[in-house]
PDB file of C-alpha atoms and ligand atoms in Angstrom:
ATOM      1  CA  UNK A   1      -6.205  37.478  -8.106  1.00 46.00           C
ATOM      2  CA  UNK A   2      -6.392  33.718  -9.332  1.00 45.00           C
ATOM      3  CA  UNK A   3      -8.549  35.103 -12.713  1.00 50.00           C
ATOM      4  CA  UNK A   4      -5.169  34.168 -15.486  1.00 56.00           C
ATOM      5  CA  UNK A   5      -4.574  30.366 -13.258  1.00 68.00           C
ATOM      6  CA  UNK A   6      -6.645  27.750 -15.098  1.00 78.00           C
ATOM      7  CA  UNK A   7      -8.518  25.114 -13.248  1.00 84.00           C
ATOM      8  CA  UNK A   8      -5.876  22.774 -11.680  1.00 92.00           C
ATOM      9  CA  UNK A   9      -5.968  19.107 -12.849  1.00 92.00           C
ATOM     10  CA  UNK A  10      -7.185  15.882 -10.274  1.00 93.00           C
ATOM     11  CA  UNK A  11      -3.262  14.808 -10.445  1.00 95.00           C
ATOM     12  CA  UNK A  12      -1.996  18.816  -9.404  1.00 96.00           C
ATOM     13  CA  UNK A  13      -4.612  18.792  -6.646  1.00 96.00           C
ATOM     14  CA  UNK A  14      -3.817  15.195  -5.366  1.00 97.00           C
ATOM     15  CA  UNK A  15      -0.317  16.290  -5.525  1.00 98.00           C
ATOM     16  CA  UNK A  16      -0.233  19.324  -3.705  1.00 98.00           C
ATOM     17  CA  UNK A  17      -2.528  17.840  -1.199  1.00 97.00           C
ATOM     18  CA  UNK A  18      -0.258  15.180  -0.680  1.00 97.00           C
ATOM     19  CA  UNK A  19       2.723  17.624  -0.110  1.00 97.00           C
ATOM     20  CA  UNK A  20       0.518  19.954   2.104  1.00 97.00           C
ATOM     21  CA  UNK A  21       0.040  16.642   4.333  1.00 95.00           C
ATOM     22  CA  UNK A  22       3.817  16.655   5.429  1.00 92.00           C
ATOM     23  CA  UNK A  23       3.647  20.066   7.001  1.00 89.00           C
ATOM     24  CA  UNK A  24       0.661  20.666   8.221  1.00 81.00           C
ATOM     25  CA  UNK A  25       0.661  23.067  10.768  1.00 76.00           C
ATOM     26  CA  UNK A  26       4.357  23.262  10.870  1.00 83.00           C
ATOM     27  CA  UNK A  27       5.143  25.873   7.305  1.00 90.00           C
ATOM     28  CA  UNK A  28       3.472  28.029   5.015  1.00 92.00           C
ATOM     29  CA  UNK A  29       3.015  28.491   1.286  1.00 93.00           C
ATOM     30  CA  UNK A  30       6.429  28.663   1.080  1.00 95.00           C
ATOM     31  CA  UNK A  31       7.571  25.325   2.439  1.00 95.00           C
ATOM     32  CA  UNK A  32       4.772  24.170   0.398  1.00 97.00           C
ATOM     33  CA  UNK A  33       5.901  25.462  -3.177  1.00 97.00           C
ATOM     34  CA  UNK A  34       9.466  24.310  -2.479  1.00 97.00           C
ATOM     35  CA  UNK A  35       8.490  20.898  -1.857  1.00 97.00           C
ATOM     36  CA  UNK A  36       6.741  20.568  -5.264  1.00 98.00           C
ATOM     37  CA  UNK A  37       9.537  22.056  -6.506  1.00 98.00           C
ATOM     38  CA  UNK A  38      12.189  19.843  -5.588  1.00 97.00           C
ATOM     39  CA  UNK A  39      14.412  22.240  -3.424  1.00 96.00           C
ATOM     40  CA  UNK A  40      17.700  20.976  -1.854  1.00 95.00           C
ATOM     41  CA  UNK A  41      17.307  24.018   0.592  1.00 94.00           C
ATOM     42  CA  UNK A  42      18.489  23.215   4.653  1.00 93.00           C
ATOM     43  CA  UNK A  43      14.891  23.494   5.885  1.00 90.00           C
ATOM     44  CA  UNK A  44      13.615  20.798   3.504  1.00 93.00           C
ATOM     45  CA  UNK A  45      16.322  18.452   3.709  1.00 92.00           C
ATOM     46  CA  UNK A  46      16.508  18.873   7.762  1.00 91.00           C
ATOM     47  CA  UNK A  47      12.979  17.989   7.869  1.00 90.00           C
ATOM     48  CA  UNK A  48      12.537  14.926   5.337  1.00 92.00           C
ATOM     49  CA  UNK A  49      10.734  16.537   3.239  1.00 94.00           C
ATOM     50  CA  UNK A  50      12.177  15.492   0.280  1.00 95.00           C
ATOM     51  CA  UNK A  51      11.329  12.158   0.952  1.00 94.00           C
ATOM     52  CA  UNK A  52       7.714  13.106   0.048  1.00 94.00           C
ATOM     53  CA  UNK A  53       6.177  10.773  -2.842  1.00 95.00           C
ATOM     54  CA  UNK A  54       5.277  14.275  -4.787  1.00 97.00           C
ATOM     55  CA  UNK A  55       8.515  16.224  -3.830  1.00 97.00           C
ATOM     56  CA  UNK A  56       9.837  17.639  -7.195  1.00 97.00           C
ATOM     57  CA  UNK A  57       6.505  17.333  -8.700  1.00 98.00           C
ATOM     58  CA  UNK A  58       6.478  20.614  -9.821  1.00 97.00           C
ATOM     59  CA  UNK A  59      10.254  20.649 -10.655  1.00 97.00           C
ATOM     60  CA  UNK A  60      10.301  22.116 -14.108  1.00 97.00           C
ATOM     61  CA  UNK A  61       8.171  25.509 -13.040  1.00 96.00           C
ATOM     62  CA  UNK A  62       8.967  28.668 -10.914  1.00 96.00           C
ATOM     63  CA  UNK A  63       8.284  28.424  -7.457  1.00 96.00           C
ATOM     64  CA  UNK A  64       6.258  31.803  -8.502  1.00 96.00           C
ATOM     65  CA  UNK A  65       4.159  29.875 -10.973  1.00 96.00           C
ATOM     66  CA  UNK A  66       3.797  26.715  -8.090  1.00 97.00           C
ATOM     67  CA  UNK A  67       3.187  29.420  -5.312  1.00 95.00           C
ATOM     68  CA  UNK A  68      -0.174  30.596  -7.500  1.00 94.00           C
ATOM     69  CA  UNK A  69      -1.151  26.985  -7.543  1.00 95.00           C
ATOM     70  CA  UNK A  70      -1.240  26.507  -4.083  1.00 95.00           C
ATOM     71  CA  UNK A  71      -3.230  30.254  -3.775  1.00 92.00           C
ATOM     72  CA  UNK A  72      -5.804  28.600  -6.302  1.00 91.00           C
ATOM     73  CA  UNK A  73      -5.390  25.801  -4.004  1.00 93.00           C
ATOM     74  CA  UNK A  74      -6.593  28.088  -0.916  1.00 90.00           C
ATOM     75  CA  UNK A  75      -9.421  29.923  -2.646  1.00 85.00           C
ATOM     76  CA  UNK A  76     -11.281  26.765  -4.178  1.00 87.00           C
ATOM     77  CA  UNK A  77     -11.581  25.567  -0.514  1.00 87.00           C
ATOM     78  CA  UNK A  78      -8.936  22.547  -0.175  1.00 93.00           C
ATOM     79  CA  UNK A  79      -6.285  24.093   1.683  1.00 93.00           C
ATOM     80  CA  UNK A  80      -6.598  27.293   4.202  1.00 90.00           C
ATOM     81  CA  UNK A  81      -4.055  29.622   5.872  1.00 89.00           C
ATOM     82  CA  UNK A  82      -4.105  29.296   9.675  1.00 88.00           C
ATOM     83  CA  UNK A  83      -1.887  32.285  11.933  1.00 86.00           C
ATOM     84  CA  UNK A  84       0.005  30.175  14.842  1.00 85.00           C
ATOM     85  CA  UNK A  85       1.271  33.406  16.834  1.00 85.00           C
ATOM     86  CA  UNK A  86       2.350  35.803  13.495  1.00 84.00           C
ATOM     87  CA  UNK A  87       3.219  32.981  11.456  1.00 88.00           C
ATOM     88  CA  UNK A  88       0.896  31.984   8.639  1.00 89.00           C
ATOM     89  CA  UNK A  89       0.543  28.008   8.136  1.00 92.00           C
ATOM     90  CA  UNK A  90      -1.513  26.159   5.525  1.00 93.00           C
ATOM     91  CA  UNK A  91      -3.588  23.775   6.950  1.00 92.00           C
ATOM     92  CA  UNK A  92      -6.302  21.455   5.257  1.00 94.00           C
ATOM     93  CA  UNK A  93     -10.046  22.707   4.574  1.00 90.00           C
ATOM     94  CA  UNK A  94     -12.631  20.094   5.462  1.00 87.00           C
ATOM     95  CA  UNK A  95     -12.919  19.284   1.815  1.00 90.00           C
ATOM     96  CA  UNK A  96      -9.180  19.050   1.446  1.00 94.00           C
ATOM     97  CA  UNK A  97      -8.673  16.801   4.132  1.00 94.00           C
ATOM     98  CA  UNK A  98     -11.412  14.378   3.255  1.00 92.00           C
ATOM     99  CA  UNK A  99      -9.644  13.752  -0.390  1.00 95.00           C
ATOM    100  CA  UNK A 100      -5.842  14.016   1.058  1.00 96.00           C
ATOM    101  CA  UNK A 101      -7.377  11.420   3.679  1.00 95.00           C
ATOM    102  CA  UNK A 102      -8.670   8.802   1.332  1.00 95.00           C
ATOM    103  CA  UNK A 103      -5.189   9.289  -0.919  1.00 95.00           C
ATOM    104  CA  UNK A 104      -2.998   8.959   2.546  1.00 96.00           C
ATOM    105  CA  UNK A 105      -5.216   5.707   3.028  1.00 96.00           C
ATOM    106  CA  UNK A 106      -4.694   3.955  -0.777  1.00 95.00           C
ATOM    107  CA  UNK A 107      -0.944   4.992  -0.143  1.00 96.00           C
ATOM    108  CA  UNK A 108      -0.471   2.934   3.282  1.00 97.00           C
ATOM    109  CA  UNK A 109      -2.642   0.017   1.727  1.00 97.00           C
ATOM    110  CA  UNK A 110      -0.403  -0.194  -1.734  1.00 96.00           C
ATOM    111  CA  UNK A 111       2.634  -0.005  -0.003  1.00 95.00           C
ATOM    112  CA  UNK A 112       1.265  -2.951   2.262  1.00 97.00           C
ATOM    113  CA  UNK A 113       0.747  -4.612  -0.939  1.00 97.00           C
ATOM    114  CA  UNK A 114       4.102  -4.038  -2.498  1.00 95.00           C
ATOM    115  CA  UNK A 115       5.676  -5.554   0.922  1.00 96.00           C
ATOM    116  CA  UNK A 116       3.692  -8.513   0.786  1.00 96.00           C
ATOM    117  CA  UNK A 117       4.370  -9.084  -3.148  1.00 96.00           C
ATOM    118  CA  UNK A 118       7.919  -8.850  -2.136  1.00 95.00           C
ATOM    119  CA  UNK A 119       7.540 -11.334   0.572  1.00 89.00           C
ATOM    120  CA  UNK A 120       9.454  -9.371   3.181  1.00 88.00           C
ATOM    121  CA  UNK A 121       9.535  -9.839   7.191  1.00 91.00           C
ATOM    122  CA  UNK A 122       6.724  -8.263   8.878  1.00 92.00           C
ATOM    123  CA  UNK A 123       7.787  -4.642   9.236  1.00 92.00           C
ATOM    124  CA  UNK A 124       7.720  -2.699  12.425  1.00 95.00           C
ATOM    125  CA  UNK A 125       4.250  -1.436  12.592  1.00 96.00           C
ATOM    126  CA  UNK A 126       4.579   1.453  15.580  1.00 95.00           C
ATOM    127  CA  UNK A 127       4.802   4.072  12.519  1.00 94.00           C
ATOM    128  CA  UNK A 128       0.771   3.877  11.812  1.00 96.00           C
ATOM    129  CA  UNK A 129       0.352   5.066  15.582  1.00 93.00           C
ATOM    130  CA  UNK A 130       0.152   8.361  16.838  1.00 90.00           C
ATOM    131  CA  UNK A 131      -1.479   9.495  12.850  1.00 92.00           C
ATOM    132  CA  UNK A 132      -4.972  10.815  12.298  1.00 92.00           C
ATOM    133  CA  UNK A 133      -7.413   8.800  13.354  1.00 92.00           C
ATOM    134  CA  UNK A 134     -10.141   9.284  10.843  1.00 91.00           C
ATOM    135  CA  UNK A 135      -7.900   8.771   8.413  1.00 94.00           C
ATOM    136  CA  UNK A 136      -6.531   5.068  10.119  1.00 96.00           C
ATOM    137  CA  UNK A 137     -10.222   4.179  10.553  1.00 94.00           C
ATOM    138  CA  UNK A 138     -10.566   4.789   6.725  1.00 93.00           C
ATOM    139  CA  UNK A 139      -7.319   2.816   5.946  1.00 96.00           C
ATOM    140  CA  UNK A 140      -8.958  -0.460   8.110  1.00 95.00           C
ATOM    141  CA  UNK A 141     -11.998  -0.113   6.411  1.00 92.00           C
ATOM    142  CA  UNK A 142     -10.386  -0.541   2.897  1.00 93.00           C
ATOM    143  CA  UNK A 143      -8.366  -3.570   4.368  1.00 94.00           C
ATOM    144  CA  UNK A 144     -11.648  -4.691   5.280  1.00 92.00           C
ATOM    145  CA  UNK A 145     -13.082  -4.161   1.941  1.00 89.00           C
ATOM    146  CA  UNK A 146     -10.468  -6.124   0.102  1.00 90.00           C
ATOM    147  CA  UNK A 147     -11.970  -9.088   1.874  1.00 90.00           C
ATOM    148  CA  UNK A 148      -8.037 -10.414   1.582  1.00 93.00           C
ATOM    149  CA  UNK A 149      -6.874 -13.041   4.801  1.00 95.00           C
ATOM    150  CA  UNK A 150      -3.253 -11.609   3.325  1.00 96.00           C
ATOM    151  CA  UNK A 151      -3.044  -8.845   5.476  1.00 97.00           C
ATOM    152  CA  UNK A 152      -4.467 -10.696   8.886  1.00 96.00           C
ATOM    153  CA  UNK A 153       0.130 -11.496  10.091  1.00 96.00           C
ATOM    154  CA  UNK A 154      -0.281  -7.393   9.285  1.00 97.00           C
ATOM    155  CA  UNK A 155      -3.088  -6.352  11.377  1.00 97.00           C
ATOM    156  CA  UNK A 156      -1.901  -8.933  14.351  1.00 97.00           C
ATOM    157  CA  UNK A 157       1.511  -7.335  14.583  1.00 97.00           C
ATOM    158  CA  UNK A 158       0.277  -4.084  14.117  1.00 97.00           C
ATOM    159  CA  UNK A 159      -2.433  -4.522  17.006  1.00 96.00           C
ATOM    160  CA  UNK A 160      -0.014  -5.307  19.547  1.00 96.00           C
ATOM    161  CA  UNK A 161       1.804  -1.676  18.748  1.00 95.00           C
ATOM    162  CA  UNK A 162      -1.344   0.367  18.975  1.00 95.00           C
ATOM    163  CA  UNK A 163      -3.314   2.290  21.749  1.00 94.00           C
ATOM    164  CA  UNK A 164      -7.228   0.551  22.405  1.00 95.00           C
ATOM    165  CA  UNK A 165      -9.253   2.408  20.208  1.00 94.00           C
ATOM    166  CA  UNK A 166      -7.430   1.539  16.942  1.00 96.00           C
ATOM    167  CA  UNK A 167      -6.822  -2.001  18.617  1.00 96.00           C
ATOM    168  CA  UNK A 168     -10.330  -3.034  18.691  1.00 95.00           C
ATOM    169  CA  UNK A 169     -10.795  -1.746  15.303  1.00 95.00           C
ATOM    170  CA  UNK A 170      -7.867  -3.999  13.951  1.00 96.00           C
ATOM    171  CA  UNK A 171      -9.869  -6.666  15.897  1.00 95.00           C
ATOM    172  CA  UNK A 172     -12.998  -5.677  13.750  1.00 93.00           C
ATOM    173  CA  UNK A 173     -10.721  -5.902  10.639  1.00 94.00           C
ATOM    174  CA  UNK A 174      -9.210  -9.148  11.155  1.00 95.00           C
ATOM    175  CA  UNK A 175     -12.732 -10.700  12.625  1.00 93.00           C
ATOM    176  CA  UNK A 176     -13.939  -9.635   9.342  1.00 91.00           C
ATOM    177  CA  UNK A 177     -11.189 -10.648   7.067  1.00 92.00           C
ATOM    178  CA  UNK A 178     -11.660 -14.218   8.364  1.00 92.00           C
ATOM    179  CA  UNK A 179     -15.181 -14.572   8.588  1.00 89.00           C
ATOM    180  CA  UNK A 180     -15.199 -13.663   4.953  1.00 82.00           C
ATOM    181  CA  UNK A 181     -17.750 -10.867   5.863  1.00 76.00           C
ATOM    182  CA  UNK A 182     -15.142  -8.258   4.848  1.00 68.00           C
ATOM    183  CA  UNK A 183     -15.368  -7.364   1.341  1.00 71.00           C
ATOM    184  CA  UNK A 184     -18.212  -4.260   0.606  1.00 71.00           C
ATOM    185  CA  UNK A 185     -17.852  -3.191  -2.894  1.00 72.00           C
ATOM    186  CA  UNK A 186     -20.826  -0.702  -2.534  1.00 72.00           C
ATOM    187  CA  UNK A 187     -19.376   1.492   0.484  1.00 77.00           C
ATOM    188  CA  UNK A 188     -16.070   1.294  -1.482  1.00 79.00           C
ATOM    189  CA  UNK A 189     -17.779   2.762  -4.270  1.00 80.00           C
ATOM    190  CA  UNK A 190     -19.968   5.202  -2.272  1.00 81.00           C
ATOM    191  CA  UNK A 191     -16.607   7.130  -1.069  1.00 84.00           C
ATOM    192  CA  UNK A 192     -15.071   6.974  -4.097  1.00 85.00           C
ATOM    193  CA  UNK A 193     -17.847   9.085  -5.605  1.00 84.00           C
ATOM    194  CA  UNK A 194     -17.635  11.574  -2.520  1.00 84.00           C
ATOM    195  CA  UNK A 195     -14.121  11.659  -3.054  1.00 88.00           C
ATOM    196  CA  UNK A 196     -14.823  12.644  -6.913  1.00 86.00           C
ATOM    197  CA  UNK A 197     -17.514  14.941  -6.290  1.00 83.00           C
ATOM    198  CA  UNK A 198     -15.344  16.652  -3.494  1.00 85.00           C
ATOM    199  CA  UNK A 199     -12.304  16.614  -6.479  1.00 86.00           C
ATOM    200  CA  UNK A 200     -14.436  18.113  -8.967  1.00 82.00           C
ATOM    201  CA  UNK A 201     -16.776  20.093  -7.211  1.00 74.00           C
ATOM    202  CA  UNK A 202     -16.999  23.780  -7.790  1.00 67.00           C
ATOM    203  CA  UNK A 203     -16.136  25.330  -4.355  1.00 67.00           C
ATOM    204  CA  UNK A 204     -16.402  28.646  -3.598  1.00 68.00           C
ATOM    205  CA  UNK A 205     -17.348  30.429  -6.930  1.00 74.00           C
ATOM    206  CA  UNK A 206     -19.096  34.652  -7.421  1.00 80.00           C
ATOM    207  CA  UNK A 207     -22.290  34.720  -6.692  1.00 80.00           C
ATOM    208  CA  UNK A 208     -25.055  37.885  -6.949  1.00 84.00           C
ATOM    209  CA  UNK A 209     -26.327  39.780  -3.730  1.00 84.00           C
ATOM    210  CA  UNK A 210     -29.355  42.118  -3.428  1.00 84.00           C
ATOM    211  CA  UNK A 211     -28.416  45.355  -1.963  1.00 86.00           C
ATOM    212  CA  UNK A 212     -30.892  45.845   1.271  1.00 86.00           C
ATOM    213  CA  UNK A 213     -30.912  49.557  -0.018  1.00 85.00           C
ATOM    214  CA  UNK A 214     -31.063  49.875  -4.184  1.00 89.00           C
ATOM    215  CA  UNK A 215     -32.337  46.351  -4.427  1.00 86.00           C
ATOM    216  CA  UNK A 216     -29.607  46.190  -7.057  1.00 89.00           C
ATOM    217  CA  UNK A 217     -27.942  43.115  -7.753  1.00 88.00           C
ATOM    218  CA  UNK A 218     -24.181  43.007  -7.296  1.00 88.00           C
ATOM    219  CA  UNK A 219     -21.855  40.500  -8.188  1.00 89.00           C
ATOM    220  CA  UNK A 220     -19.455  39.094  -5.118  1.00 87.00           C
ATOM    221  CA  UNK A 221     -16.196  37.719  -6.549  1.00 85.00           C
ATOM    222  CA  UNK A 222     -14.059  34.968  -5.000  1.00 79.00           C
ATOM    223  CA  UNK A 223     -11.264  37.251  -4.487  1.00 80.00           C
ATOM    224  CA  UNK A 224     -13.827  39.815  -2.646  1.00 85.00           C
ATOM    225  CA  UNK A 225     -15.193  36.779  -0.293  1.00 81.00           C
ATOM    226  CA  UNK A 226     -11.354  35.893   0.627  1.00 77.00           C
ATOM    227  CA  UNK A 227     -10.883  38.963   1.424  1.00 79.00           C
ATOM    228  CA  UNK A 228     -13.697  39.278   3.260  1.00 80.00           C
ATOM    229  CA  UNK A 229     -12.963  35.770   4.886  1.00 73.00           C
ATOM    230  CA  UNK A 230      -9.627  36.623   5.665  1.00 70.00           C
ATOM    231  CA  UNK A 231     -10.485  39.846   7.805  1.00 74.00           C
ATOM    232  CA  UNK A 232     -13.416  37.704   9.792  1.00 71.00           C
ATOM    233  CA  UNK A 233     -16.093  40.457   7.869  1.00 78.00           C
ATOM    234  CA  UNK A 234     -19.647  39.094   6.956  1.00 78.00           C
ATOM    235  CA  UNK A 235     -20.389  39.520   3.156  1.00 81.00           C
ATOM    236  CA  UNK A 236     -21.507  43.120   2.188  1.00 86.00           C
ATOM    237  CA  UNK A 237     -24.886  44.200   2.086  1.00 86.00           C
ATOM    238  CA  UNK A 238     -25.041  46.998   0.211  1.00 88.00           C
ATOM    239  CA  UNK A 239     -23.596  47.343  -3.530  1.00 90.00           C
ATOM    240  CA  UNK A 240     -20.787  49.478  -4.137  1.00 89.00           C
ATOM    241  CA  UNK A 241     -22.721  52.516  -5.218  1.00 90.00           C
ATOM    242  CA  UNK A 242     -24.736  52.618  -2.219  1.00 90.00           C
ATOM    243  CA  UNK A 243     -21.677  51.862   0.147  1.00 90.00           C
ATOM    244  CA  UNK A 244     -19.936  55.165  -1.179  1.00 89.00           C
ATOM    245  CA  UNK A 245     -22.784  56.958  -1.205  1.00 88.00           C
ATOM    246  CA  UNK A 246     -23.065  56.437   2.701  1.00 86.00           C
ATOM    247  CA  UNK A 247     -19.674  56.910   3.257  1.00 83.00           C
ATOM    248  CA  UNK A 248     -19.396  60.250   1.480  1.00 82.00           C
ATOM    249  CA  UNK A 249     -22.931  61.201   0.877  1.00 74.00           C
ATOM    250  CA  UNK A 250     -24.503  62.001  -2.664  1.00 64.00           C
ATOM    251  CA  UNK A 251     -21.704  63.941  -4.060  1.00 57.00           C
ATOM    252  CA  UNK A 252     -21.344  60.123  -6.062  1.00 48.00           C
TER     253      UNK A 252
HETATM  254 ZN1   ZN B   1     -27.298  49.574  -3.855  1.00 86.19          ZN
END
């Protein structure tokens, strides 16, 4: 299945994470691969995509080559296939979404950074409402951690855009920005070894099973469990032997 793609790098992941993140729930492996590719195609330019920080990312291989990195992507638990009506759309796995989250975060906080460096008017904040929440929670709590007054003519304007729930937490934010009781290195650096360990952890991998009727051990691949996954099955119990031999008796 995925046996001849090699392990993807932290940068290919991040990246195709981050492209997954402008269609979730709205295209398919597909949409995906053309992204990273860089296509001028109707579908992506009607839709912004290319406007994507990683769009092209991928420009100088096949969309066949990118569409076996996103299927690596799939079976190493970071992004899933989800059927709206007949139509098959990639949406995030718990561990994808908890990296793309934390990436989506550092991306709204540096480009808050490269507006202030420029010195620029306060920008219209309404485009941080209406996004994940978890993921705007995680983006105040990094402001926080900066311990930085800077962003305080930020949060204000931003506050009076919001609904209540992210308000108060803005309040939070800016309470703690001037109280000076912002800045926690040691949460910062307790995600950002969960984010690592969720980067670089194994996922799903083969593992052995006892048949319940040789007491055999027999080897269940990754490509077997998504298979298995895919069709909503629970993983075998018997080995392979055994399963033919009660399907066509001991002629086997
Ligand atoms: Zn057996």
């Amino acid at each position: 299945m995925d046996a001849n793609i090699k392990r993807l790098t932290e940068q290919e992941i991040l990246a195709i994470l981050r492209a997954a993140d402008e269609l979730i729930g709205q295209g398919g492996r597909t949409l995906l691969a053309k992204i990273l590719k860089g296509s001028r195609e109707k579908k992506v330019v009607a839709l912004q995509l290319d406007r994507c920080p990683v769009y092209g990312y991928f420009q100088s291989e096949t969309l066949a080559v990118i569409t076996e990195k996103i299927d690596w992507m799939i079976s190493h638990d970071f992004l899933d296939i989800e059927y709206f009506g007949k139509l098959p759309m990639i949406v995030f796995t718990d561990r994808g979404w908890e990296i793309e989250a934390d990436q989506r975060a550092d991306e709204f906080l540096s480009e808050w950074n490269e507006w202030l460096a420029k010195d620029q008017p306060i920008p219209d904040m309404s485009y941080l409402k209406d996004r994940n929440r978890k993921m705007i929670f995680l983006f105040l709590e990094k402001v926080r951690e900066t311990g930085d007054t800077k962003y305080i003519p930020y949060l204000e304007e931003w506050k009076k855009v919001d609904y209540k729930k992210v308000k108060a937490e803005i309040s939070t934010t800016i309470h703690a920005l001037t109280s000076g009781k912002g800045m926690d290195e040691l949460s910062a650096h307790t995600r950002k070894r969960a984010i690592e360990e969720a980067l670089l952890g194994e996922g799903p991998q083969d593992f052995l099973i006892k048949c319940w009727e040789c007491g055999k051990r027999f080897t269940f691949t990754i490509g077997e469990q998504q298979f298995y996954k895919q069709r909503g099955l629970s993983q075998p119990k018997r080995c392979e032997e055994c399963r033919l031999k009660r399907k066509f008796g001991e002629i086997f």
